Short mmCIF file of C-alpha atoms in Angstrom, two decimals:
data_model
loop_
_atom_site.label_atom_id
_atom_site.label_comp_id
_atom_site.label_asym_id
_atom_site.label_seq_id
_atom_site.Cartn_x
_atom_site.Cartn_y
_atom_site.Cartn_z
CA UNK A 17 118.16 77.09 49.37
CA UNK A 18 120.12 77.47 52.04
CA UNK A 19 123.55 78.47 50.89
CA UNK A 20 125.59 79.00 53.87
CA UNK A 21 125.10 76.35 56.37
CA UNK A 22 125.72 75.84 60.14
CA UNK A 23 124.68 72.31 61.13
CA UNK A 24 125.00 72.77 64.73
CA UNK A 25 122.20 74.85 66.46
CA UNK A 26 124.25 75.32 69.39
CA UNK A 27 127.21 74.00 70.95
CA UNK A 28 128.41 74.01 74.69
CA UNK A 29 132.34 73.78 76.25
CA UNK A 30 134.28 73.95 79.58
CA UNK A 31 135.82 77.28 79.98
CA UNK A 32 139.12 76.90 79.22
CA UNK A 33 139.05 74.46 76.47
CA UNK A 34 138.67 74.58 72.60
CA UNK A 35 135.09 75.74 71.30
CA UNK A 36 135.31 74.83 67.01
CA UNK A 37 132.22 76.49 65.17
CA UNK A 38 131.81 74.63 61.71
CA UNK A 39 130.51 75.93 58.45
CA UNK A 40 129.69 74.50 54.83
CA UNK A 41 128.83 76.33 51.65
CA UNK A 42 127.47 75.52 48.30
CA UNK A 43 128.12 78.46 46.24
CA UNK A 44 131.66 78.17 44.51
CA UNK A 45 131.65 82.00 43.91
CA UNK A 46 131.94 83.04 47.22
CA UNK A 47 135.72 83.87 48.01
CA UNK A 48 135.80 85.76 51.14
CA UNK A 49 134.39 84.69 54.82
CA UNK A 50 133.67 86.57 57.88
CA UNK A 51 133.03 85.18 61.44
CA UNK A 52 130.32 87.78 63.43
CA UNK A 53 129.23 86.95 67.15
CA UNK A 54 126.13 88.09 68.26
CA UNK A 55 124.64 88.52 71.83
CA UNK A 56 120.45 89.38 72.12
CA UNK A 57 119.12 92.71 71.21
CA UNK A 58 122.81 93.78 69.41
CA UNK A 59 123.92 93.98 66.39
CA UNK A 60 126.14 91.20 64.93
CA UNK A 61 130.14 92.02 65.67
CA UNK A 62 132.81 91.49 63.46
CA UNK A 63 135.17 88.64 64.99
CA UNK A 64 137.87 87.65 62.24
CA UNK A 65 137.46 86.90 58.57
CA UNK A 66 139.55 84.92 55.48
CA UNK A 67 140.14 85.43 52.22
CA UNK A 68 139.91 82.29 49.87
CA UNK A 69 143.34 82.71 48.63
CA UNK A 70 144.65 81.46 52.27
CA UNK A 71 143.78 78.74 54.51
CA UNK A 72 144.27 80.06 58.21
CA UNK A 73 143.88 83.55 59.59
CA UNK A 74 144.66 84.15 63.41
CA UNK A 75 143.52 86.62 65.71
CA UNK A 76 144.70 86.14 69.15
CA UNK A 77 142.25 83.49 70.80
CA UNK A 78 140.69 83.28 67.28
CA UNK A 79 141.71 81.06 64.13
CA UNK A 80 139.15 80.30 61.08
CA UNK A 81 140.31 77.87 58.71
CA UNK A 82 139.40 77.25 55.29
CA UNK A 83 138.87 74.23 52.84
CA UNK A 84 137.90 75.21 49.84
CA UNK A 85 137.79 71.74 47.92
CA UNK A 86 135.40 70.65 51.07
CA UNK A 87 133.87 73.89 50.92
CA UNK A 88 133.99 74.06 54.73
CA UNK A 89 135.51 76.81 57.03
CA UNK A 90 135.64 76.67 60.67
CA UNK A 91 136.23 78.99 63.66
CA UNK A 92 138.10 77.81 66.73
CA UNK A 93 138.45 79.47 69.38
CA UNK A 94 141.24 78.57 72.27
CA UNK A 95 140.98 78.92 75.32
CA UNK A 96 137.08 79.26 75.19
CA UNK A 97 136.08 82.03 77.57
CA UNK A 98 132.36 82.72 79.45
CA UNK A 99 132.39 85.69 77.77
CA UNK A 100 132.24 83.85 74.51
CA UNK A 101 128.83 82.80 75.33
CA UNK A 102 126.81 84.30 71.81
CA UNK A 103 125.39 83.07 68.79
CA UNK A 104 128.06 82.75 66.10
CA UNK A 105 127.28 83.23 62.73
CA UNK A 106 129.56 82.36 59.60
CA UNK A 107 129.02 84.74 56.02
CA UNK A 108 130.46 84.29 52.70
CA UNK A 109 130.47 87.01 50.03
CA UNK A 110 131.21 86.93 46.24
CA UNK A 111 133.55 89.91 47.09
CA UNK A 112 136.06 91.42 44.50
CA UNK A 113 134.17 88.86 42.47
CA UNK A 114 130.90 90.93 42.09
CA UNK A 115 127.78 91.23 44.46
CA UNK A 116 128.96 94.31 46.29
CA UNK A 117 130.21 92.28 49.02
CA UNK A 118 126.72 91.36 49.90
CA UNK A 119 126.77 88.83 52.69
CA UNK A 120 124.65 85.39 52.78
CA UNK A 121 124.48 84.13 56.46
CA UNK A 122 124.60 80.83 58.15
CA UNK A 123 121.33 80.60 60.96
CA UNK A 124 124.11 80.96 63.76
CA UNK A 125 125.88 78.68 66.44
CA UNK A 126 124.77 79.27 69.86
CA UNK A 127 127.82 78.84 72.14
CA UNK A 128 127.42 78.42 75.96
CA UNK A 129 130.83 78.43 77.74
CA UNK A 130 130.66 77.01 80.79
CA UNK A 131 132.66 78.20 84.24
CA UNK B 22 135.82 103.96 68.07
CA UNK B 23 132.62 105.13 65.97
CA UNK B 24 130.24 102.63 65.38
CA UNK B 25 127.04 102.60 62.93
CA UNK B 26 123.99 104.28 64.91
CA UNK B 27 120.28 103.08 63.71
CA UNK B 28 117.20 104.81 64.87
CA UNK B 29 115.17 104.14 66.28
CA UNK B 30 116.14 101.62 68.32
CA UNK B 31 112.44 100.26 68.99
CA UNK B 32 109.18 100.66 66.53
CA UNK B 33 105.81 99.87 67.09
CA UNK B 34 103.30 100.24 64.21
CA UNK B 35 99.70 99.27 63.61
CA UNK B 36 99.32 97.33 59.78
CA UNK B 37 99.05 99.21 57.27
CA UNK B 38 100.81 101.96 58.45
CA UNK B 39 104.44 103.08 57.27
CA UNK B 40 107.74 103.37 59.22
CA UNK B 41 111.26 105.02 58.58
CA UNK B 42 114.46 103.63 59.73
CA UNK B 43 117.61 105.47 59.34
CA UNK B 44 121.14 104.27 59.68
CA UNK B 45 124.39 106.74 59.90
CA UNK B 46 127.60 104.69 58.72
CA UNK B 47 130.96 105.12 60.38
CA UNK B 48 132.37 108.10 58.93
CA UNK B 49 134.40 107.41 55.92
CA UNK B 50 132.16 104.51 55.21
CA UNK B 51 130.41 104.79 52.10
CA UNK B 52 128.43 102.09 50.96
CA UNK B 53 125.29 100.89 53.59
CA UNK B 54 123.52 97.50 53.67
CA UNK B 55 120.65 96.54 55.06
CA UNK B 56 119.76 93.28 56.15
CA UNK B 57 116.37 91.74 58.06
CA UNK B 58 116.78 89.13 60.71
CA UNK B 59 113.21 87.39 61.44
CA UNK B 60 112.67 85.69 65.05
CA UNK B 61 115.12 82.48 65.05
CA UNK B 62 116.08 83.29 61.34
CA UNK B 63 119.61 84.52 59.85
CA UNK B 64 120.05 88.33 58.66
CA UNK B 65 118.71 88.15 54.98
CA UNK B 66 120.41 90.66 52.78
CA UNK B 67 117.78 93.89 51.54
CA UNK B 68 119.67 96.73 49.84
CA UNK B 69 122.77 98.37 49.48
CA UNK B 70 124.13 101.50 48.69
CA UNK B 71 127.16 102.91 47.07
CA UNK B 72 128.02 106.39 46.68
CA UNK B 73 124.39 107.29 47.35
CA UNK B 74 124.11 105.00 43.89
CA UNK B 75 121.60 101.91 45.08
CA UNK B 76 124.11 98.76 44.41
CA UNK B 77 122.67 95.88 44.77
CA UNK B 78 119.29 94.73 45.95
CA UNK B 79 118.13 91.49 47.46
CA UNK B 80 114.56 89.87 48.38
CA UNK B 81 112.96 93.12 49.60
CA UNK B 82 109.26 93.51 49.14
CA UNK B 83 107.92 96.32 46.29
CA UNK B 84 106.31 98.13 49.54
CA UNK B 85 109.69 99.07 51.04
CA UNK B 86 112.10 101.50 49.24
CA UNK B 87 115.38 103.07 50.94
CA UNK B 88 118.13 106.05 49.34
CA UNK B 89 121.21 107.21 50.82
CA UNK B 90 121.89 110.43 50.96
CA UNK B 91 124.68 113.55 50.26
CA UNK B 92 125.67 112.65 54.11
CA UNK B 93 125.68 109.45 53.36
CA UNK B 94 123.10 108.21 55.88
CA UNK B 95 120.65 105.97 54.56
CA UNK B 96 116.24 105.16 55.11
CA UNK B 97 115.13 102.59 54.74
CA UNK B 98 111.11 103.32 54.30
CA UNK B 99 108.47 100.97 54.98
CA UNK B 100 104.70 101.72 53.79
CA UNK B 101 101.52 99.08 53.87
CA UNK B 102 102.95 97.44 56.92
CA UNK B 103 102.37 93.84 57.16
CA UNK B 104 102.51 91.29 60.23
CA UNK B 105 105.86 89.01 58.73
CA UNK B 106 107.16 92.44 58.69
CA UNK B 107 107.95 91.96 62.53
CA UNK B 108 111.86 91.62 62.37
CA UNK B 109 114.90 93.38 63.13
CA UNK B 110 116.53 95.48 60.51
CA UNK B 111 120.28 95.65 60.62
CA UNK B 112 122.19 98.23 58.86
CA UNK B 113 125.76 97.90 58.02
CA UNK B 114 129.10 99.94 56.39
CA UNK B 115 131.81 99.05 54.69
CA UNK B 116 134.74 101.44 53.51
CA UNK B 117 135.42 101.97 50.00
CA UNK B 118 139.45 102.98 50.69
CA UNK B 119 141.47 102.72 53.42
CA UNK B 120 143.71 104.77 55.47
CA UNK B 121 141.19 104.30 58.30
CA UNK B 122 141.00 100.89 60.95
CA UNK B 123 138.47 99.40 59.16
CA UNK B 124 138.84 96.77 56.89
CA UNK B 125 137.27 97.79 53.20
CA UNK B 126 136.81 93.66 52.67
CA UNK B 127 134.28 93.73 56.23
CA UNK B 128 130.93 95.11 56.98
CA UNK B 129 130.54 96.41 60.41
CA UNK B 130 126.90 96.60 61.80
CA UNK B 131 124.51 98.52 64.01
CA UNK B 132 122.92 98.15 67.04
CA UNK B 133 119.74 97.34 64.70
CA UNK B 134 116.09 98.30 64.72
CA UNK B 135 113.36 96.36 66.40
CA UNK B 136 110.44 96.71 64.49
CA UNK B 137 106.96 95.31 65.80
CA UNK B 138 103.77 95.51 63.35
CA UNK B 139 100.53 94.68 65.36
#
């Protein structure tokens, strides 16, 4: 049961214009949500995360927002650059709620930015 | 700034044989995780490690077994090697306080270790 979910495989945008990375969940007890971007033969790299007590966080290029009646977060990411090109993948953890901040991963976005 | 370091970076093993992977956190981190990422899968969650104290533990098989130690690096050790072994293991750190950049909410990962049982 898969309980992080990203529905799009991959996704592919103009340089220059919005790239938005979407994300459901099914587990109510998972309050916090990280954002990691991963390029082949590396290890996944922190990007920007959100607490469930808010509903934005911004870093720079970098917003996720968060719905937590539609359980559904999303990452957007303006003005898209070729260096963006990775495979995104959202996480959720139970956090201060338990679980050691164990993480349960989505299967990952791959997003091509093109020149 | 220091990131986590995993070695080795690249395994090759027979089946049946073991296999030790070892992961040194950033310093001042002091709980590990380790997750395993099959081909075209998403990291699955392993072990973890607090205080050299194991934490919490997740779908890993009876054959593999990790510790942390008084360093607080952690193995991760592998015996009766199996084919669906084949994945890359991910280690990861997390702070316990803060006073450093890191954020004791995030987990920050390794490089990882390729592992390939033939």
């Amino acid at each position: 049961d898969q309980q992080v979910k990203q529905n799009s495989p991959s996704l592919s945008v103009q340089e220059g214009r919005i790239s938005i990375l979407n994300c459901d969940y099914t587990n109510s007890m998972f309050d916090y949500f990280l954002w990691y971007k991963k390029y082949p033969a590396e290890g996944p790299t922190f990007l920007i995360s959100i607490s469930s007590i808010k509903d934005k966080n911004e870093d720079g290029r970098f917003t996720v927002f968060l719905n937590k009646s539609a359980k559904h977060l999303s990452l957007h990411i303006v003005p898209s650059q070729p260096g963006d090109s990775a495979v995104y993948f959202c996480a959720a953890s139970e956090g201060s709620g338990g679980s050691n901040y164990k993480l349960t991963f989505g299967k990952g976005t791959l997003l091509t930015v093109n020149p | 700034a220091a990131g986590v370091i995993q070695s080795p970076r690249h395994l090759i093993k027979e089946k049946r044989e073991t296999a030790t992977l070892k992961c040194y956190p950033i310093p001042r981190h002091d709980t590990v995780y380790w997750y395993q990422q099959g081909p075209g899968q998403d990291p699955q969650f392993l072990i973890s490690f607090y205080e050299k104290m194991q934490s919490d533990k997740g779908s890993i098989p009876d054959r593999f077994s990790a510790q942390q130690f008084s360093d607080y690096h952690s193995e991760l050790n592998m015996s009766s090697l199996e084919l669906g072994d084949s994945a890359l293991y991910f280690c990861a750190s997390r702070p316990a306080g803060g006073g450093t950049p890191y954020s004791t909410d995030t987990q920050y990962f390794g490089p990882g270790t390729r592992l390939t049982v033939l």
